Structure formats: C-alpha cells, structure tokens
PDB file of C-alpha atoms in Angstrom:
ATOM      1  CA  UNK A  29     -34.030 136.260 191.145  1.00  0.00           C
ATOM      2  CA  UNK A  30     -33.981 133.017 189.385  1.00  0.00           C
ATOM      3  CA  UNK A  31     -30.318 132.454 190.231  1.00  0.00           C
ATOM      4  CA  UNK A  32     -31.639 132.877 194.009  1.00  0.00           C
ATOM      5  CA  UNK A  33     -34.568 130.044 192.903  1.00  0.00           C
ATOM      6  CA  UNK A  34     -32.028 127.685 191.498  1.00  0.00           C
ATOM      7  CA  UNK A  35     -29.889 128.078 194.740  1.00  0.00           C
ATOM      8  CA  UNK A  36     -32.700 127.391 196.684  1.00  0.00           C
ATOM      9  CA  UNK A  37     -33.312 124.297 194.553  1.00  0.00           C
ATOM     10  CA  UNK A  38     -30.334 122.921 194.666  1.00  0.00           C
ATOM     11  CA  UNK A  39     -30.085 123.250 198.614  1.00  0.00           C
ATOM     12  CA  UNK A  40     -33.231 121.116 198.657  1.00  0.00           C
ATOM     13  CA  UNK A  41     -31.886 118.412 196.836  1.00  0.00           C
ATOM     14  CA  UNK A  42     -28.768 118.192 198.360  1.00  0.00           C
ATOM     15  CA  UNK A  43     -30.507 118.098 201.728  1.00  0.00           C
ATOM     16  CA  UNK A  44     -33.181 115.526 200.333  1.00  0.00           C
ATOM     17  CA  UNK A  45     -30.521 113.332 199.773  1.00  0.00           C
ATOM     18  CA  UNK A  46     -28.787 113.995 203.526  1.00  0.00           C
ATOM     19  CA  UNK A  47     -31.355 113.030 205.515  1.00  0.00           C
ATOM     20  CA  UNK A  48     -32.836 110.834 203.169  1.00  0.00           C
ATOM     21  CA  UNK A  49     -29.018 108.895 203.428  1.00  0.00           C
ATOM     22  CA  UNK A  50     -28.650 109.385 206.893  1.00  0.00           C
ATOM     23  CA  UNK A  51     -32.407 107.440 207.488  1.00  0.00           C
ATOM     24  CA  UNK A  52     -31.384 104.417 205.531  1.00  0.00           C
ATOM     25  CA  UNK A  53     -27.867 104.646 207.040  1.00  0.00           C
ATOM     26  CA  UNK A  54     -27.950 104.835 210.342  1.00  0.00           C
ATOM     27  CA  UNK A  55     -31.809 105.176 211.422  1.00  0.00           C
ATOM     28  CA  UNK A  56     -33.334 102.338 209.624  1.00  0.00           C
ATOM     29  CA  UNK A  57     -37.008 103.417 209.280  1.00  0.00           C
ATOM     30  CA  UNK A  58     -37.555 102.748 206.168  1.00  0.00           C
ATOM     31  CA  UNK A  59     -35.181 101.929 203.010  1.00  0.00           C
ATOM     32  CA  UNK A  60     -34.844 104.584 200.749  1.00  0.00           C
ATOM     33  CA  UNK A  61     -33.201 103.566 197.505  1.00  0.00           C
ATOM     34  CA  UNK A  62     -31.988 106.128 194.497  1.00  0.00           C
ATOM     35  CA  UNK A  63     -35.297 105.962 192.980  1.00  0.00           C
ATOM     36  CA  UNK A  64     -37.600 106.829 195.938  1.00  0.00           C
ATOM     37  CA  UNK A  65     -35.021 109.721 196.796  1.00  0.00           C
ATOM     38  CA  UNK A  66     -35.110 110.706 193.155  1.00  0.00           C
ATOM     39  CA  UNK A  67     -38.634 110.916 193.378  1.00  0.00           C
ATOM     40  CA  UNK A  68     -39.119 112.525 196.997  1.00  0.00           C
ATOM     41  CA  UNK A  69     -36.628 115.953 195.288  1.00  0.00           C
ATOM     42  CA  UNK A  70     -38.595 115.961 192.395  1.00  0.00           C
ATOM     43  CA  UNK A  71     -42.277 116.266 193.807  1.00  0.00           C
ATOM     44  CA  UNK A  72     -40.509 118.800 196.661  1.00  0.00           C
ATOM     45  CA  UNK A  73     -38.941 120.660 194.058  1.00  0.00           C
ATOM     46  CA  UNK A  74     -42.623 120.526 191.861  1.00  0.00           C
ATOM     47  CA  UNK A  75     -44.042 121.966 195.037  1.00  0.00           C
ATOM     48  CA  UNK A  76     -41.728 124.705 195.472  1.00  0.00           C
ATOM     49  CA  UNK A  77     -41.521 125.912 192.182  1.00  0.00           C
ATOM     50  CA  UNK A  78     -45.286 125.485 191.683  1.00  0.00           C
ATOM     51  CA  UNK A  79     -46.081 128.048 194.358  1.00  0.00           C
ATOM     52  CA  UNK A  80     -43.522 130.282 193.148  1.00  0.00           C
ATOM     53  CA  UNK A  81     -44.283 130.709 189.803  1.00  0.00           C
ATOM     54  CA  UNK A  82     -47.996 131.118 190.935  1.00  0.00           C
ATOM     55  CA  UNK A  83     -47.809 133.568 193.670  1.00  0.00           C
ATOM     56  CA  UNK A  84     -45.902 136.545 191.657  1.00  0.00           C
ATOM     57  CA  UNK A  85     -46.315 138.700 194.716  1.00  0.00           C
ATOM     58  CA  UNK A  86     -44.673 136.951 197.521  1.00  0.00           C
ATOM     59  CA  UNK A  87     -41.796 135.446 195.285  1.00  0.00           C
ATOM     60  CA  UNK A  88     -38.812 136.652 197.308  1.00  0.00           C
ATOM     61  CA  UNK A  89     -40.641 135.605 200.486  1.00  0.00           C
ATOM     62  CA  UNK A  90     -40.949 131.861 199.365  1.00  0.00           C
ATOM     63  CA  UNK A  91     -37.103 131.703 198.727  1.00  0.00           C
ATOM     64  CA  UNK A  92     -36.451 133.786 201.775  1.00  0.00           C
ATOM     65  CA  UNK A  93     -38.498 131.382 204.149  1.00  0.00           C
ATOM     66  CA  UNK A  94     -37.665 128.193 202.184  1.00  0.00           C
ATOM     67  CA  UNK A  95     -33.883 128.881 202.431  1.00  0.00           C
ATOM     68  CA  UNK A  96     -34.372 129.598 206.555  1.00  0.00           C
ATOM     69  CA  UNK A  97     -36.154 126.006 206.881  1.00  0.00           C
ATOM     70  CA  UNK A  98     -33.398 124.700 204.973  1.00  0.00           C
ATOM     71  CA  UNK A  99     -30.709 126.571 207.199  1.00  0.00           C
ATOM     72  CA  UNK A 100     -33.054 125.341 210.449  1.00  0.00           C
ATOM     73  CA  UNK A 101     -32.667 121.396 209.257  1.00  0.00           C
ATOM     74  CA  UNK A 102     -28.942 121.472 208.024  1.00  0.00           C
ATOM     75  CA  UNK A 103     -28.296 123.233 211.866  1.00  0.00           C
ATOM     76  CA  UNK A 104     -30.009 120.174 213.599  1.00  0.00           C
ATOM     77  CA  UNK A 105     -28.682 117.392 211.026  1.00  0.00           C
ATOM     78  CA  UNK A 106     -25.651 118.721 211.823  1.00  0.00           C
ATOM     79  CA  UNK A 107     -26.229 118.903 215.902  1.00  0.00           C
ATOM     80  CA  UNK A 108     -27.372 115.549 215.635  1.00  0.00           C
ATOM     81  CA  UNK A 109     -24.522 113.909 214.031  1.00  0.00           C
ATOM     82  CA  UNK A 110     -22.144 115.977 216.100  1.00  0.00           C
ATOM     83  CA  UNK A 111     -23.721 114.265 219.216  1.00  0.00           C
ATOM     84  CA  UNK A 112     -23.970 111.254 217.707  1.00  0.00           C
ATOM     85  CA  UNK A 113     -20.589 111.137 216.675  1.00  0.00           C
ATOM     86  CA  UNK A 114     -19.520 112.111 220.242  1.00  0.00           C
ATOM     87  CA  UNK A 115     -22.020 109.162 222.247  1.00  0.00           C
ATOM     88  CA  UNK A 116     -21.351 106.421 219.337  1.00  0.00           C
ATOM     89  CA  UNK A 117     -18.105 106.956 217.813  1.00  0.00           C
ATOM     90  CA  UNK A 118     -18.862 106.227 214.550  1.00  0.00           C
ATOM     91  CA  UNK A 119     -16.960 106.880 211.200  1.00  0.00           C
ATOM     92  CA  UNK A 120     -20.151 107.486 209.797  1.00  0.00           C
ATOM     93  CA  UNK A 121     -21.625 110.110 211.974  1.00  0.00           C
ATOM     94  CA  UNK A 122     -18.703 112.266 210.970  1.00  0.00           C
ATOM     95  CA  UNK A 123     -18.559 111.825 207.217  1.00  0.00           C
ATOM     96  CA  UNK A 124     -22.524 112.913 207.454  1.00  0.00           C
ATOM     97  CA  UNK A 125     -21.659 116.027 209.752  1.00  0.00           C
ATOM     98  CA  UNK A 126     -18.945 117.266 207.624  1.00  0.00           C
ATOM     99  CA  UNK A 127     -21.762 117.052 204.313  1.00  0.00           C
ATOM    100  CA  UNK A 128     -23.921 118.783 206.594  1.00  0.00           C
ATOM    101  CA  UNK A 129     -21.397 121.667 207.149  1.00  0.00           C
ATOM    102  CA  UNK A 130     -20.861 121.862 203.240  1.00  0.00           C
ATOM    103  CA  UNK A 131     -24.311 121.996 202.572  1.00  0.00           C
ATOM    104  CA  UNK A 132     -24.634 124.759 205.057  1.00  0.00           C
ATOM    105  CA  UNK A 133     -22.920 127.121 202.066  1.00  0.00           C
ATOM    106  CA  UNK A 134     -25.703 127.501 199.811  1.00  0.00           C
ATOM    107  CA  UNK A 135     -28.339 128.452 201.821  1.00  0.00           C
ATOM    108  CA  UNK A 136     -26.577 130.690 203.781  1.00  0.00           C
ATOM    109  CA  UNK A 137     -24.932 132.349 200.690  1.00  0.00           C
ATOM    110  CA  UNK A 138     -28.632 132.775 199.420  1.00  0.00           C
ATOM    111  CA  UNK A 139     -29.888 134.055 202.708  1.00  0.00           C
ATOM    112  CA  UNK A 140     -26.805 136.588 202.805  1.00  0.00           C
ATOM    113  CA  UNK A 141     -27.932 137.707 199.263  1.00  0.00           C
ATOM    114  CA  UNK A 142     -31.115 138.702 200.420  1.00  0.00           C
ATOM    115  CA  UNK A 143     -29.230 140.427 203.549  1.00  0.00           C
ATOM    116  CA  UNK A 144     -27.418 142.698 201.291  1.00  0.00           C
ATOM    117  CA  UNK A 145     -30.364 143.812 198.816  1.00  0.00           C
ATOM    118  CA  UNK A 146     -31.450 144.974 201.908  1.00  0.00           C
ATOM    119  CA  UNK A 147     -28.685 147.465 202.899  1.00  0.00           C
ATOM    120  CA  UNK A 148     -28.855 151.238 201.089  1.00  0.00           C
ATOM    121  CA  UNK A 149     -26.627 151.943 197.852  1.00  0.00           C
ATOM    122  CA  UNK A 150     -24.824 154.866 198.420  1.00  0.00           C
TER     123      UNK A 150
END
C-alpha cells in the first residue's frame, strides 16, 4: 500500500511540474519559476498525504480517486497539446504531449494495480 502512495506521489509531481511548465511556456498567466513549482508539489503532496495518514479507513479510496484525477488531467493536457500542436505547429506543443503520454504510465500502472486486487485468486 505505501508503494501504491509513493506512485501516486510521484504522479503528482511529475504532473505539477507539466502543467505548471506548460503555463509559463506557452500560456503566460503567470511565471512560475523552480521555486514556486517546488513549493506548489510540496503543499499538494502535504495535503495528500495528510488526509491519508488521517483517514485509516478510506486509504485505498484516496489513492484510487487521486490517481483517476490524475489520469483525467494527463488525458486533457495531452488533448490539448495534441490540438494545439495540430492548429499552431509548434515544436513545443509536441515535446509537452509526448511528457504527457509518459506520464500517463504511472497512474495508470497504479490504477491497474488496484484493478487486479480486485479479481478472485484461484
């Protein structure tokens, strides 16, 4: 179970740091340098962990539901830079979709994981 949390943990950084990338990139809102994306992961992560550890009974729920969310935004950071790649033809857009397929692994490895506790032993 706490290989399944550190999955999970690792997914949200790595998708932190996406769309936290792809904002200062190519979107402009606001500029996000390595410290205020180093400390957006940490007080998600804080978050996270703090409800698990402190609500023993849904545990698997948590990293079931966080690791869907996560699947949900990798799926539309990764429809959005495949349009945008196709309107704007930009080097850019592509180098950010392919991340976003490679960050699609862990999630769905830990959402598969959770699959197949599910399935009888015998």
């Amino acid at each position: 179970m706490v290989l399944l949390l550190l999955l999970t943990n690792i997914s949200i950084i790595l998708i932190i740091f996406l769309l936290l990338s792809f904002i200062n990139k190519y979107l402009e809102l606001e500029k996000f340098d390595s410290k205020k994306k180093i400390i957006t992961s940490i007080v998600i992560l804080l978050l996270v962990n703090f409800i698990y550890y402190f609500d023993s009974y849904y545990q698997e729920d948590i990293i079931i539901s966080l690791n869907l969310i996560i699947l949900g935004t990798d799926f539309l950071f990764i429809l959005t830079n495949f349009f945008l790649l196709i309107f704007k033809r930009k080097r850019g857009y592509f180098i950010f979709f392919l991340l976003g397929l490679l960050f699609l692994v862990l999630p769905f490895f830990t959402t598969m994981v959770f699959a197949l506790r599910g399935l009888h032993h015998g």
